[in-house]
Amino acid sequence: GEDVEQSLFLSVREGDSSVINCTYTDSSSTYLYWYKQEPGAGLQLLTYIFSNMDMKQDQRLTVLLNKKDKHLSLRIADTQTGDSAIYFCAESMDSSASKIIFGSGTRLSIRP
Amino acid sequence: EPEVTQTPSHQVTQMGQEVILRCVPISNHLYFYWYRQILGQKVEFLVSFYNNEISEKSEIFDDQFSVERPDGSNFTLKIRSTKLEDSAMYFCASNADRAGIYEQYFGPGTRLTVT
């Protein structure tokens, strides 16, 4: 069945790059997403990538997709204290009505 | 920037009571969803809704749950007889019908506490 796995915690020093990794099981996934959840807040869509792409860059964010290994990563350059949050990897199929399947989320904490 | 809104932000109810969680999706969106997140667990899909009917529902979405779009702006989730295990954060989401663009925008959530 569909499943998305992520490590639970990541701690990085302010100014360093953060890399959050994710694996998924469903090879028919068409869209892969990264959502950010700050404490007490909702889910903010950060970026997404189509399954026919290898990489997508958006300012400080770089998404890498290895479709063969079903591995997705999110790199945050120059990590700031405001980046502290839970980051969810997610997938969906090729349909407007498709549900999104979320991973457990990776809690990113920033050390001074 | 348009956003999905949800009310109330926090609802406390007694076991066995009915609750209605309300959402106002983004105005030109056509696809609507409910998800829930039990504290410390994954965000789980409950139901999707399009053209005034349910498109897909999960195993969680049993006969105790129902959804409705009573007018042109609101989208509601009703739980008929709440159980302790229904305590969770409930997120509404909506999606525009633009070919090739499948971005689900989420509301801030309603925290439901069943006592």
Tab-separated table of C-alpha atoms in Angstrom:
chain	number	residue	atom	x	y	z
A	1	GLY	CA	0.000	0.000	0.000
A	2	GLU	CA	0.929	3.631	-0.058
A	3	ASP	CA	3.421	4.689	2.571
A	4	VAL	CA	5.746	7.632	3.097
A	5	GLU	CA	8.613	7.436	5.574
A	6	GLN	CA	10.796	10.160	7.068
A	7	SER	CA	13.189	10.446	9.961
A	8	LEU	CA	11.574	12.110	12.961
A	9	PHE	CA	14.186	14.651	14.001
A	10	LEU	CA	16.917	16.803	12.514
A	11	SER	CA	19.073	19.353	14.293
A	12	VAL	CA	21.267	21.791	12.384
A	13	ARG	CA	23.300	24.858	13.198
A	14	GLU	CA	22.004	28.225	12.082
A	15	GLY	CA	23.492	29.117	8.698
A	16	ASP	CA	24.165	25.517	7.721
A	17	SER	CA	22.155	23.583	5.140
A	18	SER	CA	19.412	21.234	6.264
A	19	VAL	CA	18.627	18.106	4.300
A	20	ILE	CA	15.409	16.273	5.065
A	21	ASN	CA	14.971	12.875	3.458
A	22	CYS	CA	11.900	10.884	2.567
A	23	THR	CA	11.119	7.569	0.925
A	24	TYR	CA	7.831	6.524	-0.595
A	25	THR	CA	6.519	3.203	-1.781
A	26	ASP	CA	3.995	3.933	-4.514
A	27	SER	CA	5.787	4.130	-7.851
A	28	SER	CA	2.649	5.524	-9.491
A	29	SER	CA	2.840	8.694	-7.411
A	30	THR	CA	2.827	11.643	-9.727
A	31	TYR	CA	3.231	14.563	-7.369
A	32	LEU	CA	5.552	14.782	-4.397
A	33	TYR	CA	5.201	17.599	-1.922
A	34	TRP	CA	6.875	19.238	0.997
A	35	TYR	CA	4.620	20.869	3.570
A	36	LYS	CA	5.731	22.920	6.568
A	37	GLN	CA	3.866	23.019	9.874
A	38	GLU	CA	4.846	25.587	12.466
A	39	PRO	CA	3.733	25.097	16.094
A	40	GLY	CA	-0.035	25.466	16.420
A	41	ALA	CA	-0.426	26.281	12.748
A	42	GLY	CA	-1.789	24.585	9.653
A	43	LEU	CA	0.017	22.964	6.768
A	44	GLN	CA	1.825	25.306	4.424
A	45	LEU	CA	2.701	24.012	0.967
A	46	LEU	CA	6.404	24.775	0.467
A	47	THR	CA	7.020	23.196	-2.892
A	48	TYR	CA	6.147	20.236	-5.044
A	49	ILE	CA	7.780	18.278	-7.826
A	50	PHE	CA	6.359	16.220	-10.651
A	51	SER	CA	7.584	12.658	-10.846
A	52	ASN	CA	9.137	13.274	-14.273
A	53	MET	CA	11.536	15.844	-12.790
A	54	ASP	CA	14.830	15.238	-11.001
A	55	MET	CA	15.261	18.551	-9.305
A	56	LYS	CA	13.422	21.734	-8.509
A	57	GLN	CA	14.916	24.851	-6.974
A	58	ASP	CA	13.014	27.690	-5.391
A	59	GLN	CA	15.155	30.302	-3.621
A	60	ARG	CA	16.666	28.552	-0.576
A	61	LEU	CA	14.811	25.308	-1.237
A	62	THR	CA	16.083	22.508	-3.450
A	63	VAL	CA	14.079	19.349	-4.003
A	64	LEU	CA	15.801	16.269	-5.375
A	65	LEU	CA	13.889	13.249	-6.627
A	66	ASN	CA	15.390	9.835	-7.282
A	67	LYS	CA	12.478	8.000	-8.835
A	68	LYS	CA	14.361	4.727	-9.175
A	69	ASP	CA	15.007	4.597	-5.417
A	70	LYS	CA	11.717	6.371	-4.573
A	71	HIS	CA	13.697	8.887	-2.560
A	72	LEU	CA	12.863	12.559	-2.144
A	73	SER	CA	14.894	15.178	-0.310
A	74	LEU	CA	14.445	18.780	0.685
A	75	ARG	CA	17.510	20.944	1.136
A	76	ILE	CA	17.173	24.265	2.918
A	77	ALA	CA	20.190	26.485	2.355
A	78	ASP	CA	21.366	28.936	5.030
A	79	THR	CA	18.950	27.585	7.630
A	80	GLN	CA	17.420	30.256	9.837
A	81	THR	CA	15.614	30.103	13.192
A	82	GLY	CA	12.374	30.774	11.326
A	83	ASP	CA	12.815	27.455	9.558
A	84	SER	CA	12.131	25.595	12.818
A	85	ALA	CA	9.050	23.517	12.096
A	86	ILE	CA	7.835	20.061	11.179
A	87	TYR	CA	8.354	19.222	7.518
A	88	PHE	CA	6.024	16.717	5.901
A	89	CYS	CA	6.842	14.783	2.779
A	90	ALA	CA	3.713	13.769	0.861
A	91	GLU	CA	2.597	12.153	-2.370
A	92	SER	CA	-0.472	12.020	-4.550
A	93	MET	CA	-1.628	10.543	-7.830
A	94	ASP	CA	-2.360	12.298	-11.088
A	95	SER	CA	-5.825	13.591	-10.392
A	96	SER	CA	-7.405	16.763	-9.158
A	97	ALA	CA	-9.396	14.820	-6.592
A	98	SER	CA	-6.513	12.680	-5.370
A	99	LYS	CA	-5.881	12.427	-1.676
A	100	ILE	CA	-2.479	13.333	-0.319
A	101	ILE	CA	-0.573	10.697	1.645
A	102	PHE	CA	1.646	12.245	4.288
A	103	GLY	CA	4.768	11.049	6.025
A	104	SER	CA	5.165	11.299	9.785
A	105	GLY	CA	6.998	14.592	9.549
A	106	THR	CA	10.563	15.603	10.429
A	107	ARG	CA	10.978	18.057	13.257
A	108	LEU	CA	13.745	20.493	12.320
A	109	SER	CA	15.412	22.324	15.181
A	110	ILE	CA	18.019	25.031	14.765
A	111	ARG	CA	21.051	25.408	17.060
A	112	PRO	CA	22.593	28.855	17.490
B	1	GLU	CA	-3.651	36.047	-0.880
B	2	PRO	CA	-6.742	33.850	-0.715
B	3	GLU	CA	-6.771	31.267	2.049
B	4	VAL	CA	-8.841	28.452	3.481
B	5	THR	CA	-10.493	29.368	6.764
B	6	GLN	CA	-11.863	27.080	9.456
B	7	THR	CA	-14.090	27.629	12.461
B	8	PRO	CA	-13.945	27.164	15.341
B	9	SER	CA	-10.240	26.992	16.053
B	10	HIS	CA	-10.920	24.811	19.085
B	11	GLN	CA	-14.018	22.768	19.897
B	12	VAL	CA	-14.549	20.894	23.137
B	13	THR	CA	-17.419	18.435	23.252
B	14	GLN	CA	-18.648	15.574	25.372
B	15	MET	CA	-18.548	12.015	24.150
B	16	GLY	CA	-21.721	11.135	22.249
B	17	GLN	CA	-22.434	14.684	21.154
B	18	GLU	CA	-22.655	15.824	17.549
B	19	VAL	CA	-20.143	18.332	16.229
B	20	ILE	CA	-19.976	20.286	13.012
B	21	LEU	CA	-16.649	21.627	11.838
B	22	ARG	CA	-16.824	24.398	9.301
B	23	CYS	CA	-14.561	25.394	6.467
B	24	VAL	CA	-14.617	28.093	3.842
B	25	PRO	CA	-12.476	26.923	0.913
B	26	ILE	CA	-10.798	29.294	-1.515
B	27	SER	CA	-13.557	30.769	-3.637
B	28	ASN	CA	-12.713	29.440	-7.122
B	29	HIS	CA	-11.703	25.976	-5.924
B	30	LEU	CA	-13.782	22.953	-6.821
B	31	TYR	CA	-12.233	20.075	-4.889
B	32	PHE	CA	-12.534	19.876	-1.121
B	33	TYR	CA	-10.993	17.600	1.472
B	34	TRP	CA	-10.913	16.812	5.149
B	35	TYR	CA	-7.873	15.398	6.897
B	36	ARG	CA	-7.166	14.786	10.534
B	37	GLN	CA	-4.048	14.616	12.677
B	38	ILE	CA	-4.174	12.865	16.008
B	39	LEU	CA	-1.605	14.402	18.351
B	40	GLY	CA	1.867	13.155	17.481
B	41	GLN	CA	0.689	11.113	14.509
B	42	LYS	CA	0.538	11.434	10.734
B	43	VAL	CA	-1.905	13.624	8.877
B	44	GLU	CA	-4.567	11.205	7.599
B	45	PHE	CA	-6.945	11.601	4.692
B	46	LEU	CA	-10.643	11.388	5.559
B	47	VAL	CA	-12.663	12.359	2.494
B	48	SER	CA	-12.607	14.224	-0.804
B	49	PHE	CA	-15.600	15.998	-2.298
B	50	TYR	CA	-16.318	17.258	-5.799
B	51	ASN	CA	-19.428	18.311	-7.664
B	52	ASN	CA	-21.564	17.883	-4.562
B	53	GLU	CA	-20.605	14.312	-3.904
B	54	ILE	CA	-17.924	12.307	-2.173
B	55	SER	CA	-15.096	11.329	-4.544
B	56	GLU	CA	-13.181	9.130	-2.149
B	57	LYS	CA	-13.233	8.297	1.541
B	58	SER	CA	-10.904	6.464	3.857
B	59	GLU	CA	-11.647	3.667	6.308
B	60	ILE	CA	-11.781	6.251	9.075
B	61	PHE	CA	-14.722	7.988	7.405
B	62	ASP	CA	-17.458	5.658	8.645
B	63	ASP	CA	-21.193	6.209	9.101
B	64	GLN	CA	-20.551	8.606	11.965
B	65	PHE	CA	-19.034	11.110	9.563
B	66	SER	CA	-20.703	13.155	6.870
B	67	VAL	CA	-19.775	16.118	4.714
B	68	GLU	CA	-21.878	18.779	3.135
B	69	ARG	CA	-21.571	21.870	1.043
B	70	PRO	CA	-24.723	23.628	2.225
B	71	ASP	CA	-24.173	26.770	0.160
B	72	GLY	CA	-21.697	28.192	-2.300
B	73	SER	CA	-19.022	28.932	0.250
B	74	ASN	CA	-19.061	26.553	3.223
B	75	PHE	CA	-17.881	22.953	3.468
B	76	THR	CA	-18.715	21.116	6.675
B	77	LEU	CA	-17.690	17.928	8.437
B	78	LYS	CA	-20.216	16.450	10.852
B	79	ILE	CA	-19.457	13.806	13.427
B	80	ARG	CA	-22.752	12.430	14.683
B	81	SER	CA	-21.768	10.842	17.975
B	82	THR	CA	-18.248	11.756	18.979
B	83	LYS	CA	-15.891	9.256	20.582
B	84	LEU	CA	-12.790	9.940	22.641
B	85	GLU	CA	-10.646	8.737	19.746
B	86	ASP	CA	-12.088	11.471	17.500
B	87	SER	CA	-9.962	13.978	19.405
B	88	ALA	CA	-7.607	15.385	16.798
B	89	MET	CA	-6.772	18.402	14.681
B	90	TYR	CA	-9.051	18.471	11.644
B	91	PHE	CA	-7.788	20.177	8.518
B	92	CYS	CA	-9.848	21.282	5.580
B	93	ALA	CA	-8.191	21.688	2.184
B	94	SER	CA	-9.198	22.831	-1.270
B	95	ASN	CA	-7.770	22.504	-4.746
B	96	ALA	CA	-8.297	24.434	-7.949
B	97	ASP	CA	-9.325	22.616	-11.088
B	98	ARG	CA	-6.384	23.740	-13.172
B	99	ALA	CA	-4.938	21.123	-15.472
B	100	GLY	CA	-1.606	19.906	-14.211
B	101	ILE	CA	-1.678	21.973	-11.052
B	102	TYR	CA	-2.615	19.947	-8.005
B	103	GLU	CA	-1.855	22.156	-5.057
B	104	GLN	CA	-3.972	21.480	-2.031
B	105	TYR	CA	-4.229	24.508	0.220
B	106	PHE	CA	-4.880	23.736	3.856
B	107	GLY	CA	-6.741	25.688	6.481
B	108	PRO	CA	-5.312	26.343	9.964
B	109	GLY	CA	-7.260	23.448	11.458
B	110	THR	CA	-9.865	22.915	14.167
B	111	ARG	CA	-8.674	21.215	17.304
B	112	LEU	CA	-11.433	18.874	18.475
B	113	THR	CA	-11.261	17.676	22.069
B	114	VAL	CA	-13.741	14.998	23.115
B	115	THR	CA	-14.105	14.541	26.869
